[in-house]
Coordinates of C-alpha atoms in Angstrom, one line a residue:
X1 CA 8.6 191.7 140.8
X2 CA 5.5 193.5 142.1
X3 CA 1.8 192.0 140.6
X4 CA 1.1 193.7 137.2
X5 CA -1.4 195.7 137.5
X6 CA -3.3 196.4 133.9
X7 CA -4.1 200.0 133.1
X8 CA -8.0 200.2 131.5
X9 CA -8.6 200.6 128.3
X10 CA -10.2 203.9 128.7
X11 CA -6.9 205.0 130.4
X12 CA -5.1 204.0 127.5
X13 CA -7.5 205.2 124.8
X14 CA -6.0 208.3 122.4
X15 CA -9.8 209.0 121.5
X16 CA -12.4 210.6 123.8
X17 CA -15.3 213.1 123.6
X18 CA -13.6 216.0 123.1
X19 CA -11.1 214.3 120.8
X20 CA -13.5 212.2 118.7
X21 CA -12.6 209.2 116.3
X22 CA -11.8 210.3 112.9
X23 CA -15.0 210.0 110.1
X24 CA -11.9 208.4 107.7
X25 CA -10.4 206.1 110.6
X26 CA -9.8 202.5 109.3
X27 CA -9.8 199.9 110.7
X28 CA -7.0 197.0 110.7
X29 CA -8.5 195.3 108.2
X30 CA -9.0 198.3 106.3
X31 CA -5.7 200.1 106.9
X32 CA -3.9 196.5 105.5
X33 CA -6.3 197.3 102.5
X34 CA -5.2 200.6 102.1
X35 CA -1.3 199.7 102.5
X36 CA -1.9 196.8 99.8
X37 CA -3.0 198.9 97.7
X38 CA -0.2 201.7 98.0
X39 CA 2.5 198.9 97.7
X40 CA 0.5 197.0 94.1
X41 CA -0.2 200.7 92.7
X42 CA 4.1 201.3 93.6
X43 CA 5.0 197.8 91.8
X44 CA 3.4 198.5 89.0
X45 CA 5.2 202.4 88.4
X46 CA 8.1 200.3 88.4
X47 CA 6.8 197.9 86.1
X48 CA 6.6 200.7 83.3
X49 CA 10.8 200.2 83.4
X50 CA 12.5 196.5 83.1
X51 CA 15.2 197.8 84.8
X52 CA 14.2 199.5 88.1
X53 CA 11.8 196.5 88.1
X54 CA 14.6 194.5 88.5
X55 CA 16.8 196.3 90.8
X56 CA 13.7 196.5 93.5
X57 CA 12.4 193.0 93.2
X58 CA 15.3 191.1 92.6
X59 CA 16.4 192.0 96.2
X60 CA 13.4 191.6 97.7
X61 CA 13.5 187.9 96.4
X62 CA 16.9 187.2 97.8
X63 CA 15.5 188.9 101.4
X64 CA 12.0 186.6 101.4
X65 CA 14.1 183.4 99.6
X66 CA 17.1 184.2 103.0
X67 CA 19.7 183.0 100.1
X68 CA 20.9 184.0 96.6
X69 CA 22.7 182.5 93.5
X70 CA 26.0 181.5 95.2
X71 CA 27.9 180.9 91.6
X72 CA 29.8 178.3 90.6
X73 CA 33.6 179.3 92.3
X74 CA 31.2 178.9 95.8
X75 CA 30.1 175.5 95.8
X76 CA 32.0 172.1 96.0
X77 CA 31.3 168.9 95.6
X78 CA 31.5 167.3 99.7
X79 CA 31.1 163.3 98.3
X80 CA 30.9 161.3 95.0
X81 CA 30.4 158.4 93.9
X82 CA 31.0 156.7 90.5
X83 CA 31.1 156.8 87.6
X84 CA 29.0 153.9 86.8
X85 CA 28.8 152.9 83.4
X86 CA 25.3 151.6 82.7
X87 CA 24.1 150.9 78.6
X88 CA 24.2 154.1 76.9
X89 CA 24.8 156.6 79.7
X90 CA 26.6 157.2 83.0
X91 CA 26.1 157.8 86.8
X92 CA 27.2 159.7 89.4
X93 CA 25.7 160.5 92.8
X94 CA 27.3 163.4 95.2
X95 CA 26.9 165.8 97.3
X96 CA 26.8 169.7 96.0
X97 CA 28.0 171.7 99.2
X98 CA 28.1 176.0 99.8
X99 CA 31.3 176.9 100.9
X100 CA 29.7 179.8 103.2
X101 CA 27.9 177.8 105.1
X102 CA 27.8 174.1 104.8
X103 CA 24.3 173.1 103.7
X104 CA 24.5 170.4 101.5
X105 CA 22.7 168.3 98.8
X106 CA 22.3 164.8 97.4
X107 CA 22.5 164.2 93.8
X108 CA 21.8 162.0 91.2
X109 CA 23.6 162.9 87.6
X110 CA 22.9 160.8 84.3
X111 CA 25.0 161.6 81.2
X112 CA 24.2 160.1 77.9
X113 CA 27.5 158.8 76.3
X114 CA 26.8 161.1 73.6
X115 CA 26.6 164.2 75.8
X116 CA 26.1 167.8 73.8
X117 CA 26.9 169.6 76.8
X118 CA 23.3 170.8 78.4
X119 CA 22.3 170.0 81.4
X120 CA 18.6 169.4 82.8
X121 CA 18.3 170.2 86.6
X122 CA 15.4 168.9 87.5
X123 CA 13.6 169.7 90.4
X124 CA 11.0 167.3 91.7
X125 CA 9.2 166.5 95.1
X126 CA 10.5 162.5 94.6
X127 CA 13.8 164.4 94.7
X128 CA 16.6 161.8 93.5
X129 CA 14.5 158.2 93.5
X130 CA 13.0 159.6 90.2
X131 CA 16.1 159.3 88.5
X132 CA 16.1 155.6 87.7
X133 CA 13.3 152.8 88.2
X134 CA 14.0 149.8 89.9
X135 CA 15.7 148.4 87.5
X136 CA 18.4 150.9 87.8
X137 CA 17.2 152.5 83.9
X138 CA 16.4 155.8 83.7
X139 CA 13.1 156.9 84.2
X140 CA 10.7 158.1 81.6
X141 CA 11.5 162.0 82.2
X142 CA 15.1 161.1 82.6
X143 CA 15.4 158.4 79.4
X144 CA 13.8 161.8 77.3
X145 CA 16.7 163.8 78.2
X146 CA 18.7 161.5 77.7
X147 CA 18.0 160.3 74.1
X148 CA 17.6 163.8 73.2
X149 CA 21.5 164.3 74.3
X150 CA 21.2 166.2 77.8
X151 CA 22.6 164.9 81.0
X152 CA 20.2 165.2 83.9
X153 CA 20.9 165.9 87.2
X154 CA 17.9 165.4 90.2
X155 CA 18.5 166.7 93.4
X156 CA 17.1 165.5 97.0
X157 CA 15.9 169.0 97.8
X158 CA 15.4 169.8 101.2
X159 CA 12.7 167.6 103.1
X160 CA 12.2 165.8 99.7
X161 CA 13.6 162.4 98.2
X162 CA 12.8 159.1 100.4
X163 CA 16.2 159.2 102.6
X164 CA 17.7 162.7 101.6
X165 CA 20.1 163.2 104.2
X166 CA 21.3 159.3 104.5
X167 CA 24.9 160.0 102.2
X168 CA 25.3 163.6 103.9
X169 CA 28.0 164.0 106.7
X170 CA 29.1 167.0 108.4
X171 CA 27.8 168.4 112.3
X172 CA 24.5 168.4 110.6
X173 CA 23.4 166.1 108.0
X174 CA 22.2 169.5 105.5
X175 CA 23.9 171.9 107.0
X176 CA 26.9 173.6 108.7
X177 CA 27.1 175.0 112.2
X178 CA 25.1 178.3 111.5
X179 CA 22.7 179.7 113.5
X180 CA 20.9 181.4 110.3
X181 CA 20.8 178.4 108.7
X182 CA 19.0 176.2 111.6
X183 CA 17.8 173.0 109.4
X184 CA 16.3 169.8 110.8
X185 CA 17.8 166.9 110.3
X186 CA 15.2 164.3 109.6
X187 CA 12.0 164.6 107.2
X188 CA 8.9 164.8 108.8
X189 CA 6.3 162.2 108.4
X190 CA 3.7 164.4 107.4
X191 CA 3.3 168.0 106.6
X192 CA 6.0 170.0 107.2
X193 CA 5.5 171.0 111.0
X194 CA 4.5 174.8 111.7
X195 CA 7.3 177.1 112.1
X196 CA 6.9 177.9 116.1
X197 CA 8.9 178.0 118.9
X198 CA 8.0 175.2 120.9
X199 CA 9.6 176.0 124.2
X200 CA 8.9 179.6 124.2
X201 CA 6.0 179.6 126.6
X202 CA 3.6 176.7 124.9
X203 CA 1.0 177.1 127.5
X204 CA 0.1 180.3 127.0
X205 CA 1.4 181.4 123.6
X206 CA -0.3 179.7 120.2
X207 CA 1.9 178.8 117.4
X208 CA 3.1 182.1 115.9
X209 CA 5.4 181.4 112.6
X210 CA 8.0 184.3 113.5
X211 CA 9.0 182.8 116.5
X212 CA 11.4 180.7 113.6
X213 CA 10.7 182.7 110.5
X214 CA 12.2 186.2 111.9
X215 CA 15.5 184.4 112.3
X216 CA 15.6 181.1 109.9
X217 CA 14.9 180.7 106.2
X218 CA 11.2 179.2 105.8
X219 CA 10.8 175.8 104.1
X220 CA 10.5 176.8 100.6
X221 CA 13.3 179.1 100.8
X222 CA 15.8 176.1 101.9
X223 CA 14.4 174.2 98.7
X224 CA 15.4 176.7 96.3
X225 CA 18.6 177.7 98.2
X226 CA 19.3 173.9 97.7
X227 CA 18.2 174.3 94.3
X228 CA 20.3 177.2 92.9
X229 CA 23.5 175.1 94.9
X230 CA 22.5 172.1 92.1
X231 CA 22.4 174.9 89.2
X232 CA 25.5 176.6 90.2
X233 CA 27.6 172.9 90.5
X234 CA 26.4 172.3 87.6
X235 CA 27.0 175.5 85.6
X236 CA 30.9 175.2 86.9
X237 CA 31.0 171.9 85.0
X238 CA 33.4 172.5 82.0
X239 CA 31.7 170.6 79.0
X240 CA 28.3 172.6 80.6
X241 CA 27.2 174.6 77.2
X242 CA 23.5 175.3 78.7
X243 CA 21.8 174.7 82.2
X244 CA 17.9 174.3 81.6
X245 CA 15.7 173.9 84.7
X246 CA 12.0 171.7 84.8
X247 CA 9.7 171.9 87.7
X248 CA 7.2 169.2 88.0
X249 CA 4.3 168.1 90.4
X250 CA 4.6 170.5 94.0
X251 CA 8.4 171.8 92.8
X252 CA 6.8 173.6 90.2
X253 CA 7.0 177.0 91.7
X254 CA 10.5 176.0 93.7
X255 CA 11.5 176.2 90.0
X256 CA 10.2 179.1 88.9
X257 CA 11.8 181.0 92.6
X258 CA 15.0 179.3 91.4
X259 CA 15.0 180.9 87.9
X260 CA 14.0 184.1 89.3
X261 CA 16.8 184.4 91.4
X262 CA 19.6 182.7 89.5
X263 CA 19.7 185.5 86.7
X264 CA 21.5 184.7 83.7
X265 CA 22.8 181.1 85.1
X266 CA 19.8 179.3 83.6
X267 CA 18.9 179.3 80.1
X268 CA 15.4 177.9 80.1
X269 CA 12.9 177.0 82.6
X270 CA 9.5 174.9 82.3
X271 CA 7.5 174.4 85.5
X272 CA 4.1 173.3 85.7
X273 CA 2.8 175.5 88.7
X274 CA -0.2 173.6 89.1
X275 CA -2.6 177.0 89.8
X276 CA -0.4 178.1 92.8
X277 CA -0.1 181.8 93.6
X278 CA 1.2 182.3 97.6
X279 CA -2.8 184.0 98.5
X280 CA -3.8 180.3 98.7
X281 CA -0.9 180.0 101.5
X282 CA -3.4 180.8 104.6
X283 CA -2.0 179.1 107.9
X284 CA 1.8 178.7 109.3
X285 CA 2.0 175.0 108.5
X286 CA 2.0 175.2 105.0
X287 CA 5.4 174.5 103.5
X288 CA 5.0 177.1 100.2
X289 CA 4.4 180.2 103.2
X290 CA 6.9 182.6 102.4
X291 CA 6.6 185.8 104.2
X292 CA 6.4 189.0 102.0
X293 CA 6.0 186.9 98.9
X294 CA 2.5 188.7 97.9
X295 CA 3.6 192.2 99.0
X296 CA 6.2 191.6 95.7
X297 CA 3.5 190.3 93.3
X298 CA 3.4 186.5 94.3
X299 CA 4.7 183.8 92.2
X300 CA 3.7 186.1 89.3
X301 CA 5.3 189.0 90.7
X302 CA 8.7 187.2 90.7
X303 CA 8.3 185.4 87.3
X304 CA 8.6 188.6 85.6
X305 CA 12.4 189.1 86.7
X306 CA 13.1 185.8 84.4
X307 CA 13.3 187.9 81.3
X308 CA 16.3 186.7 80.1
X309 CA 16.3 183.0 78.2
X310 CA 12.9 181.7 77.7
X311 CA 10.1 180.2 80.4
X312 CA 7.3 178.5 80.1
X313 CA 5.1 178.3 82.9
X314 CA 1.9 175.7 82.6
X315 CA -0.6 175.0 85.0
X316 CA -1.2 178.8 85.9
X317 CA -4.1 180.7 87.5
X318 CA -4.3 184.1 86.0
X319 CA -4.9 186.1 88.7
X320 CA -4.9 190.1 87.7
X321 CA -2.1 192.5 87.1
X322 CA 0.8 190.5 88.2
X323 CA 0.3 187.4 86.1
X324 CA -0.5 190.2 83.4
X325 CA 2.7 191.5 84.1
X326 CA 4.7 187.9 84.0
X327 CA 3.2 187.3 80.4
X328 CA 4.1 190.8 78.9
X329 CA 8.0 189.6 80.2
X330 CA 10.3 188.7 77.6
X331 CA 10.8 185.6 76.7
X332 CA 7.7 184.3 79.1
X333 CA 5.3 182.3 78.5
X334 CA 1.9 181.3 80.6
X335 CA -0.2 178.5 79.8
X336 CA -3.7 177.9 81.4
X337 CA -3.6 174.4 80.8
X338 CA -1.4 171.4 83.0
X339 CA 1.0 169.9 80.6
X340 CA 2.5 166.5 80.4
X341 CA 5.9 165.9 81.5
X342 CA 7.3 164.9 78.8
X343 CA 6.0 167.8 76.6
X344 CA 7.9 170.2 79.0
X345 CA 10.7 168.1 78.2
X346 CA 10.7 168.1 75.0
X347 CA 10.0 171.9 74.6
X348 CA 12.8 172.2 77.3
X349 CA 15.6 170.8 74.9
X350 CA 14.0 171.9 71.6

């Protein structure tokens, strides 16, 4: 090919003295100020009505999450272990697979010998380690569900847990042979990398997050596809009466994403969301970026589609006409203050 030869800017420029710069111009910063606004003032017409709420964001969840309540007919269970019959309760581990495209979770389950059918999901950064101490008895959030007559079942969401992928088998250990569902293998041993292309042009290009998110799901959207695979196993068990999810410590908001998106399959949700909102989300390597997330209202935005079942959300940092909009929901309720974990447990299975 022939040298590139630049044209000048002056060449290029639509504006010149006889065709001056608008008085009203904006500039980038101002015309992303201006589109903000026109997209909050549209959100909250279709706030006045439940319904068209619903059928506008709930879609735009599924497109920013890349995944969607698969229900229970589309998951399997890929390996199991036990049952293991402990003193008052039983275990099972396993593996929750999608039948669409082979990503795949670790499990822990504990069920009380007394079970009355409701399930806790719970959704936690330790992932399945937290179900039982080292003395192989539950731990305290677990023994509460327990005693109170709820199995509990903890997941090793993805890049959580302390070996998630070490029962997992298949080409990949999480995950299928699909190109839109490109997941790493191995946990990273700190923060969750930035999501750039590596080997297109390093040199010369900085890290630019859409080099991987314009074609794979970002890292919080695998957690709660991984998460709503745990829900739906678990609502396809037959003595199931009532799935209730808790979000505690950084899976807080995972949680309430979850709940959002799995409509009617979860009852009751308390997360502690520990002041999060997706504005604090300000460079690619952060693992809660989720692209299009504040155009829909944020966290807040999307807690307002759990209007069926009740939610309590604690921890939260009312921030203006979305988190407004969240506690005018039905059946939702925001809490300023952080609450303990086993007060969301107990008002989880009241």
């Amino acid at each position: 090919e022939p040298p590139f030869e630049p044209v000048s800017p002056k060449e290029l420029s639509v504006w010149d003295a006889e065709h001056p710069v608008p008085a009203d111009a904006a500039d980038a910063a101002g015309l992303r100020r201006t589109m903000s606004a026109a997209s909050d003032a549209q959100l909250a017409d279709l706030a006045k009505d439940r319904a068209a709420y619903r059928r506008t964001v709930g879609p735009a969840l599924e497109a920013v999450l890349a995944t969607s309540y698969p229900g229970p007919g589309s998951v399997r269970v890929a390996g199991h272990g036990g049952p293991d019959r402990q003193d008052g309760f039983t275990v099972e581990r396993g593996t929750v697979e999608r039948a669409a495209d082979g990503t795949r979770v670790p499990y822990v389950a504990l069920f009380p010998d007394a079970w009355d059918g409701r399930v806790v999901v719970w959704a936690t950064p330790d992932g399945t380690q937290a179900a039982l101490d080292h003395a192989r008895r539950p731990t305290r959030v677990a023994g509460l569900a327990l005693a109170a007559g709820s199995a509990v079942v903890v997941p090793d969401l993805y890049w959580t847990g302390a070996a998630p992928f070490a029962a997992a088998t298949g080409p990949t250990a999480t995950t299928g042979p699909t190109a839109a569902d490109d997941r790493a293998t191995t946990r990273p041993a700190g923060p969750s990398p930035a999501p750039a292309n590596p080997t297109y042009a390093p040199k010369v290009n900085p890290p630019y997050a859409a080099f991987t998110l314009g074609y794979n799901r970002s890292v919080v959207g695998n957690r709660v596809h991984d998460l709503l695979s745990v829900v739906a196993m678990t609502r396809g068990w037959g003595r199931t009466t009532s799935v209730r999810l808790l979000g505690t410590g950084r899976a807080g908001p995972w949680a309430v994403l979850a709940r959002a998106a799995a409509g009617t399959a979860v009852d009751t949700l308390a997360a502690d969301v520990g002041g999060f909102d997706f504005d604090q989300v300000t460079t690619a390597d952060d693992e809660m970026l989720l692209p299009g997330a504040i155009k829909y209202g944020g966290l807040y935005g999307f807690a307002a589609l759990c209007d069926r079942g009740q939610t309590r959300l604690t921890g939260v940092r009312r921030t203006g006409r979305f988190s407004d909009l969240a506690a005018a929901t039905p059946g939702v309720t925001l809490v300023e203050a952080a609450e303990p974990e086993a007060e969301a447990v107990a008002w989880l299975l009241k």
